[in-house]
């Protein structure tokens, strides 16, 4: 009963928190307006700056309270899951009693939640909204690994966009029309330069005609340029990003 009374007291406190914040905002806003209207500009600026410092301090204290609340939620969830798992283990060790299937399912889900990575609030990391720097709580190496992975994904998407017109142009050719190629390999073959090469060993693009060797050389240079960009990206990441992250950690 005492625990229930404590929970009800905390609930009433939280219910009153939002109106308290709203009334505090309105009070500070009115005070700022009154300062500006009743003082000269220089004095008003100084007093408003002092008022902003008080507000910033209040915001910082609220943020700390919110972080403490998230930590409490995480710890409470972990303690609850651990209790469920221990209860199932106790049943399993007692051969005289058979663990109910429903309790085994509950304990299995609790064990899974214990093994998963969670945010500070104890919730699973969002699949899309999570950024590499958020994972720094697991160590600098984890943050750098996912940071590089995200960077490479963006770079490869950029390359895919750049190469899309080239692949589309290759698919429009008919150089492999007489070659019987089935399955996925056939589609991949038709997306290459070979599908643009005619019987005269030339490549026709619209009203322009190029020797097949020259066109292949241009595409090769284009590929080499993308490879050079990838090398410079990883080199910069190694020399700048990794060093900065390790320096910040130490």
mmCIF file of C-alpha atoms in Angstrom:
data_model
loop_
_atom_site.group_PDB
_atom_site.id
_atom_site.type_symbol
_atom_site.label_atom_id
_atom_site.label_comp_id
_atom_site.label_asym_id
_atom_site.label_seq_id
_atom_site.Cartn_x
_atom_site.Cartn_y
_atom_site.Cartn_z
ATOM 1 C CA UNK A 1 0.000 0.000 0.000
ATOM 2 C CA UNK A 2 2.835 2.386 0.799
ATOM 3 C CA UNK A 3 4.313 1.738 -2.643
ATOM 4 C CA UNK A 4 0.944 2.474 -4.294
ATOM 5 C CA UNK A 5 0.685 5.733 -2.349
ATOM 6 C CA UNK A 6 4.168 6.701 -3.493
ATOM 7 C CA UNK A 7 3.292 5.997 -7.138
ATOM 8 C CA UNK A 8 0.120 8.074 -6.871
ATOM 9 C CA UNK A 9 2.143 10.930 -5.392
ATOM 10 C CA UNK A 10 4.627 10.764 -8.283
ATOM 11 C CA UNK A 11 1.750 10.678 -10.785
ATOM 12 C CA UNK A 12 0.182 13.811 -9.293
ATOM 13 C CA UNK A 13 3.576 15.530 -9.407
ATOM 14 C CA UNK A 14 3.999 14.696 -13.100
ATOM 15 C CA UNK A 15 0.436 15.823 -13.872
ATOM 16 C CA UNK A 16 1.235 19.217 -12.352
ATOM 17 C CA UNK A 17 4.587 19.560 -14.123
ATOM 18 C CA UNK A 18 3.273 20.583 -17.553
ATOM 19 C CA UNK A 19 0.967 23.360 -16.226
ATOM 20 C CA UNK A 20 3.865 24.556 -14.054
ATOM 21 C CA UNK A 21 6.160 24.858 -17.081
ATOM 22 C CA UNK A 22 3.470 26.647 -19.103
ATOM 23 C CA UNK A 23 2.773 29.149 -16.320
ATOM 24 C CA UNK A 24 6.519 29.731 -15.836
ATOM 25 C CA UNK A 25 6.927 30.450 -19.547
ATOM 26 C CA UNK A 26 4.061 32.943 -19.477
ATOM 27 C CA UNK A 27 5.426 34.649 -16.352
ATOM 28 C CA UNK A 28 8.927 35.084 -17.796
ATOM 29 C CA UNK A 29 7.482 36.278 -21.109
ATOM 30 C CA UNK A 30 5.396 38.955 -19.385
ATOM 31 C CA UNK A 31 8.344 39.969 -17.254
ATOM 32 C CA UNK A 32 10.523 40.404 -20.339
ATOM 33 C CA UNK A 33 7.863 42.599 -21.995
ATOM 34 C CA UNK A 34 7.517 44.728 -18.872
ATOM 35 C CA UNK A 35 11.296 45.226 -18.672
ATOM 36 C CA UNK A 36 11.492 46.380 -22.273
ATOM 37 C CA UNK A 37 8.589 48.804 -21.846
ATOM 38 C CA UNK A 38 9.681 50.334 -18.526
ATOM 39 C CA UNK A 39 13.447 50.786 -19.033
ATOM 40 C CA UNK A 40 15.767 52.425 -21.502
ATOM 41 C CA UNK A 41 17.199 50.122 -24.141
ATOM 42 C CA UNK A 42 20.591 49.570 -22.515
ATOM 43 C CA UNK A 43 19.165 48.777 -19.090
ATOM 44 C CA UNK A 44 16.453 46.622 -20.668
ATOM 45 C CA UNK A 45 19.060 44.649 -22.591
ATOM 46 C CA UNK A 46 21.073 43.950 -19.431
ATOM 47 C CA UNK A 47 18.020 42.892 -17.433
ATOM 48 C CA UNK A 48 16.686 40.707 -20.235
ATOM 49 C CA UNK A 49 20.091 39.013 -20.535
ATOM 50 C CA UNK A 50 20.028 38.307 -16.797
ATOM 51 C CA UNK A 51 16.538 36.913 -17.218
ATOM 52 C CA UNK A 52 17.706 34.690 -20.071
ATOM 53 C CA UNK A 53 20.466 33.296 -17.872
ATOM 54 C CA UNK A 54 17.859 32.325 -15.284
ATOM 55 C CA UNK A 55 15.755 30.672 -17.985
ATOM 56 C CA UNK A 56 18.788 28.814 -19.375
ATOM 57 C CA UNK A 57 19.570 27.527 -15.899
ATOM 58 C CA UNK A 58 15.972 26.333 -15.532
ATOM 59 C CA UNK A 59 16.129 24.593 -18.924
ATOM 60 C CA UNK A 60 19.366 22.849 -17.930
ATOM 61 C CA UNK A 61 17.823 21.609 -14.679
ATOM 62 C CA UNK A 62 14.768 20.321 -16.554
ATOM 63 C CA UNK A 63 17.009 18.498 -19.029
ATOM 64 C CA UNK A 64 18.881 16.842 -16.174
ATOM 65 C CA UNK A 65 15.572 15.827 -14.609
ATOM 66 C CA UNK A 66 14.414 14.373 -17.938
ATOM 67 C CA UNK A 67 17.674 12.424 -18.314
ATOM 68 C CA UNK A 68 17.313 11.096 -14.774
ATOM 69 C CA UNK A 69 13.748 10.029 -15.567
ATOM 70 C CA UNK A 70 14.907 8.180 -18.698
ATOM 71 C CA UNK A 71 17.618 6.453 -16.679
ATOM 72 C CA UNK A 72 15.051 5.461 -14.070
ATOM 73 C CA UNK A 73 12.806 3.995 -16.758
ATOM 74 C CA UNK A 74 15.685 2.030 -18.266
ATOM 75 C CA UNK A 75 16.861 0.682 -14.909
ATOM 76 C CA UNK A 76 13.329 -0.248 -13.883
ATOM 77 C CA UNK A 77 12.737 -2.071 -17.166
ATOM 78 C CA UNK A 78 16.035 -3.948 -16.881
ATOM 79 C CA UNK A 79 15.322 -4.917 -13.257
ATOM 80 C CA UNK A 80 11.870 -6.181 -14.206
ATOM 81 C CA UNK A 81 13.212 -8.238 -17.102
ATOM 82 C CA UNK A 82 15.949 -9.674 -14.922
ATOM 83 C CA UNK A 83 13.402 -10.688 -12.277
ATOM 84 C CA UNK A 84 11.311 -12.475 -14.906
ATOM 85 C CA UNK A 85 14.331 -14.378 -16.194
ATOM 86 C CA UNK A 86 15.426 -15.374 -12.666
ATOM 87 C CA UNK A 87 11.922 -16.603 -11.917
ATOM 88 C CA UNK A 88 11.964 -18.825 -15.005
ATOM 89 C CA UNK A 89 15.429 -20.141 -14.083
ATOM 90 C CA UNK A 90 14.208 -20.966 -10.585
ATOM 91 C CA UNK A 91 11.309 -22.942 -12.042
ATOM 92 C CA UNK A 92 13.686 -24.766 -14.381
ATOM 93 C CA UNK A 93 16.002 -25.787 -11.525
ATOM 94 C CA UNK A 94 13.105 -27.184 -9.516
ATOM 95 C CA UNK A 95 12.413 -30.492 -11.230
ATOM 96 C CA UNK A 96 9.335 -31.105 -9.099
ATOM 97 C CA UNK A 97 7.480 -28.259 -10.794
ATOM 98 C CA UNK A 98 6.904 -27.738 -14.476
ATOM 99 C CA UNK A 99 7.285 -24.193 -15.753
ATOM 100 C CA UNK A 100 4.041 -22.972 -17.352
ATOM 101 C CA UNK A 101 4.357 -22.316 -21.085
ATOM 102 C CA UNK A 102 3.020 -18.766 -20.730
ATOM 103 C CA UNK A 103 5.694 -17.881 -18.184
ATOM 104 C CA UNK A 104 8.402 -19.331 -20.408
ATOM 105 C CA UNK A 105 7.248 -17.066 -23.242
ATOM 106 C CA UNK A 106 7.271 -14.025 -20.943
ATOM 107 C CA UNK A 107 10.752 -14.901 -19.661
ATOM 108 C CA UNK A 108 12.056 -15.456 -23.208
ATOM 109 C CA UNK A 109 10.824 -12.018 -24.293
ATOM 110 C CA UNK A 110 12.368 -10.470 -21.170
ATOM 111 C CA UNK A 111 15.704 -12.171 -21.932
ATOM 112 C CA UNK A 112 15.539 -10.854 -25.512
ATOM 113 C CA UNK A 113 14.967 -7.299 -24.263
ATOM 114 C CA UNK A 114 17.974 -7.668 -21.964
ATOM 115 C CA UNK A 115 20.196 -8.678 -24.884
ATOM 116 C CA UNK A 116 19.061 -5.907 -27.244
ATOM 117 C CA UNK A 117 20.734 -2.496 -27.466
ATOM 118 C CA UNK A 118 18.579 0.271 -26.006
ATOM 119 C CA UNK A 119 18.485 4.042 -25.823
ATOM 120 C CA UNK A 120 18.905 5.885 -22.551
ATOM 121 C CA UNK A 121 15.160 5.525 -22.041
ATOM 122 C CA UNK A 122 15.341 1.745 -22.365
ATOM 123 C CA UNK A 123 13.630 1.612 -25.772
ATOM 124 C CA UNK A 124 15.123 -0.065 -28.869
ATOM 125 C CA UNK A 125 17.072 2.210 -31.194
ATOM 126 C CA UNK A 126 14.920 3.467 -34.090
ATOM 127 C CA UNK A 127 15.918 1.836 -37.359
ATOM 128 C CA UNK A 128 15.994 5.002 -39.506
ATOM 129 C CA UNK A 129 16.377 7.927 -37.099
ATOM 130 C CA UNK A 130 19.464 6.556 -35.312
ATOM 131 C CA UNK A 131 22.706 8.333 -36.235
ATOM 132 C CA UNK A 132 26.261 7.091 -35.862
ATOM 133 C CA UNK A 133 27.117 9.596 -33.127
ATOM 134 C CA UNK A 134 24.185 8.286 -31.056
ATOM 135 C CA UNK A 135 25.890 4.883 -30.925
ATOM 136 C CA UNK A 136 28.957 6.431 -29.325
ATOM 137 C CA UNK A 137 27.600 5.248 -25.966
ATOM 138 C CA UNK A 138 28.926 1.779 -26.904
ATOM 139 C CA UNK A 139 32.433 3.072 -27.599
ATOM 140 C CA UNK A 140 34.411 5.055 -30.142
ATOM 141 C CA UNK A 141 35.005 2.028 -32.373
ATOM 142 C CA UNK A 142 31.287 1.320 -32.758
ATOM 143 C CA UNK A 143 30.595 4.968 -33.586
ATOM 144 C CA UNK A 144 33.380 5.075 -36.184
ATOM 145 C CA UNK A 145 32.321 1.775 -37.743
ATOM 146 C CA UNK A 146 28.727 2.836 -38.297
ATOM 147 C CA UNK A 147 29.814 6.346 -39.263
ATOM 148 C CA UNK A 148 31.970 4.948 -42.062
ATOM 149 C CA UNK A 149 29.202 2.530 -43.079
ATOM 150 C CA UNK A 150 26.647 5.347 -43.357
ATOM 151 C CA UNK A 151 29.128 7.474 -45.326
ATOM 152 C CA UNK A 152 29.841 4.645 -47.780
ATOM 153 C CA UNK A 153 26.111 4.003 -48.247
ATOM 154 C CA UNK A 154 25.596 7.658 -49.163
ATOM 155 C CA UNK A 155 28.559 7.553 -51.543
ATOM 156 C CA UNK A 156 27.282 4.400 -53.253
ATOM 157 C CA UNK A 157 23.831 5.953 -53.646
ATOM 158 C CA UNK A 158 25.528 8.969 -55.251
ATOM 159 C CA UNK A 159 27.398 6.647 -57.642
ATOM 160 C CA UNK A 160 24.156 4.830 -58.470
ATOM 161 C CA UNK A 161 22.480 8.114 -59.400
ATOM 162 C CA UNK A 162 25.458 9.145 -61.542
ATOM 163 C CA UNK A 163 25.587 5.773 -63.320
ATOM 164 C CA UNK A 164 21.829 5.470 -63.889
ATOM 165 C CA UNK A 165 21.891 7.351 -67.257
ATOM 166 C CA UNK A 166 24.855 5.236 -68.444
ATOM 167 C CA UNK A 167 23.119 1.962 -67.573
ATOM 168 C CA UNK A 168 19.892 3.193 -69.177
ATOM 169 C CA UNK A 169 21.786 4.072 -72.352
ATOM 170 C CA UNK A 170 23.454 0.662 -72.418
ATOM 171 C CA UNK A 171 20.079 -1.060 -72.084
ATOM 172 C CA UNK A 172 18.782 0.870 -75.083
ATOM 173 C CA UNK A 173 21.372 -0.729 -77.397
ATOM 174 C CA UNK A 174 20.971 -3.833 -79.547
ATOM 175 C CA UNK A 175 24.513 -5.155 -79.760
ATOM 176 C CA UNK A 176 23.589 -8.373 -77.918
ATOM 177 C CA UNK A 177 20.261 -8.899 -79.669
ATOM 178 C CA UNK A 178 21.557 -11.952 -81.533
ATOM 179 C CA UNK A 179 23.198 -13.437 -78.429
ATOM 180 C CA UNK A 180 21.049 -15.846 -76.430
ATOM 181 C CA UNK A 181 21.503 -15.006 -72.741
ATOM 182 C CA UNK A 182 18.814 -15.945 -70.243
ATOM 183 C CA UNK A 183 18.094 -15.176 -66.611
ATOM 184 C CA UNK A 184 19.606 -12.411 -64.527
ATOM 185 C CA UNK A 185 22.908 -12.690 -66.370
ATOM 186 C CA UNK A 186 21.159 -11.593 -69.556
ATOM 187 C CA UNK A 187 19.906 -8.407 -67.959
ATOM 188 C CA UNK A 188 23.336 -7.654 -66.481
ATOM 189 C CA UNK A 189 25.010 -8.276 -69.850
ATOM 190 C CA UNK A 190 22.659 -5.904 -71.619
ATOM 191 C CA UNK A 191 23.460 -3.192 -69.067
ATOM 192 C CA UNK A 192 27.128 -3.170 -70.153
ATOM 193 C CA UNK A 193 28.893 -1.335 -72.970
ATOM 194 C CA UNK A 194 28.857 -4.514 -75.079
ATOM 195 C CA UNK A 195 25.145 -3.971 -75.790
ATOM 196 C CA UNK A 196 25.965 -0.687 -77.543
ATOM 197 C CA UNK A 197 28.691 -2.047 -79.826
ATOM 198 C CA UNK A 198 27.436 -2.574 -83.355
ATOM 199 C CA UNK A 199 28.722 -5.005 -85.983
ATOM 200 C CA UNK A 200 31.119 -2.310 -87.238
ATOM 201 C CA UNK A 201 32.820 -2.105 -83.812
ATOM 202 C CA UNK A 202 31.362 1.346 -83.174
ATOM 203 C CA UNK A 203 29.036 2.772 -80.569
ATOM 204 C CA UNK A 204 26.055 4.793 -81.782
ATOM 205 C CA UNK A 205 24.568 7.287 -79.351
ATOM 206 C CA UNK A 206 21.881 9.308 -81.052
ATOM 207 C CA UNK A 207 23.424 10.898 -84.127
ATOM 208 C CA UNK A 208 26.970 10.404 -82.834
ATOM 209 C CA UNK A 209 29.240 7.449 -83.591
ATOM 210 C CA UNK A 210 32.325 6.556 -81.555
ATOM 211 C CA UNK A 211 34.911 3.824 -81.898
ATOM 212 C CA UNK A 212 34.158 1.118 -79.335
ATOM 213 C CA UNK A 213 37.653 1.366 -77.872
ATOM 214 C CA UNK A 214 37.391 5.123 -77.289
ATOM 215 C CA UNK A 215 33.982 4.797 -75.678
ATOM 216 C CA UNK A 216 35.293 2.025 -73.420
ATOM 217 C CA UNK A 217 38.281 4.178 -72.481
ATOM 218 C CA UNK A 218 35.991 7.066 -71.477
ATOM 219 C CA UNK A 219 33.891 4.759 -69.323
ATOM 220 C CA UNK A 220 37.048 3.313 -67.790
ATOM 221 C CA UNK A 221 38.238 6.818 -66.855
ATOM 222 C CA UNK A 222 34.835 7.482 -65.340
ATOM 223 C CA UNK A 223 35.116 4.313 -63.246
ATOM 224 C CA UNK A 224 38.634 5.256 -62.196
ATOM 225 C CA UNK A 225 37.398 8.677 -61.116
ATOM 226 C CA UNK A 226 34.731 7.113 -58.894
ATOM 227 C CA UNK A 227 37.373 4.785 -57.436
ATOM 228 C CA UNK A 228 39.659 7.750 -56.744
ATOM 229 C CA UNK A 229 36.819 9.571 -54.974
ATOM 230 C CA UNK A 230 36.198 6.509 -52.818
ATOM 231 C CA UNK A 231 39.901 6.295 -51.956
ATOM 232 C CA UNK A 232 40.053 9.990 -50.998
ATOM 233 C CA UNK A 233 36.896 9.596 -48.898
ATOM 234 C CA UNK A 234 38.304 6.681 -46.907
ATOM 235 C CA UNK A 235 41.718 8.371 -46.620
ATOM 236 C CA UNK A 236 40.116 11.522 -45.219
ATOM 237 C CA UNK A 237 38.056 9.433 -42.820
ATOM 238 C CA UNK A 238 41.169 7.650 -41.573
ATOM 239 C CA UNK A 239 43.344 10.746 -41.219
ATOM 240 C CA UNK A 240 40.769 13.240 -39.945
ATOM 241 C CA UNK A 241 37.593 11.654 -38.569
ATOM 242 C CA UNK A 242 39.248 8.741 -36.765
ATOM 243 C CA UNK A 243 41.937 10.946 -35.245
ATOM 244 C CA UNK A 244 39.381 13.544 -34.112
ATOM 245 C CA UNK A 245 37.159 10.881 -32.517
ATOM 246 C CA UNK A 246 40.058 9.272 -30.643
ATOM 247 C CA UNK A 247 41.342 12.676 -29.483
ATOM 248 C CA UNK A 248 37.875 13.596 -28.205
ATOM 249 C CA UNK A 249 37.638 10.298 -26.352
ATOM 250 C CA UNK A 250 40.976 10.769 -24.610
#
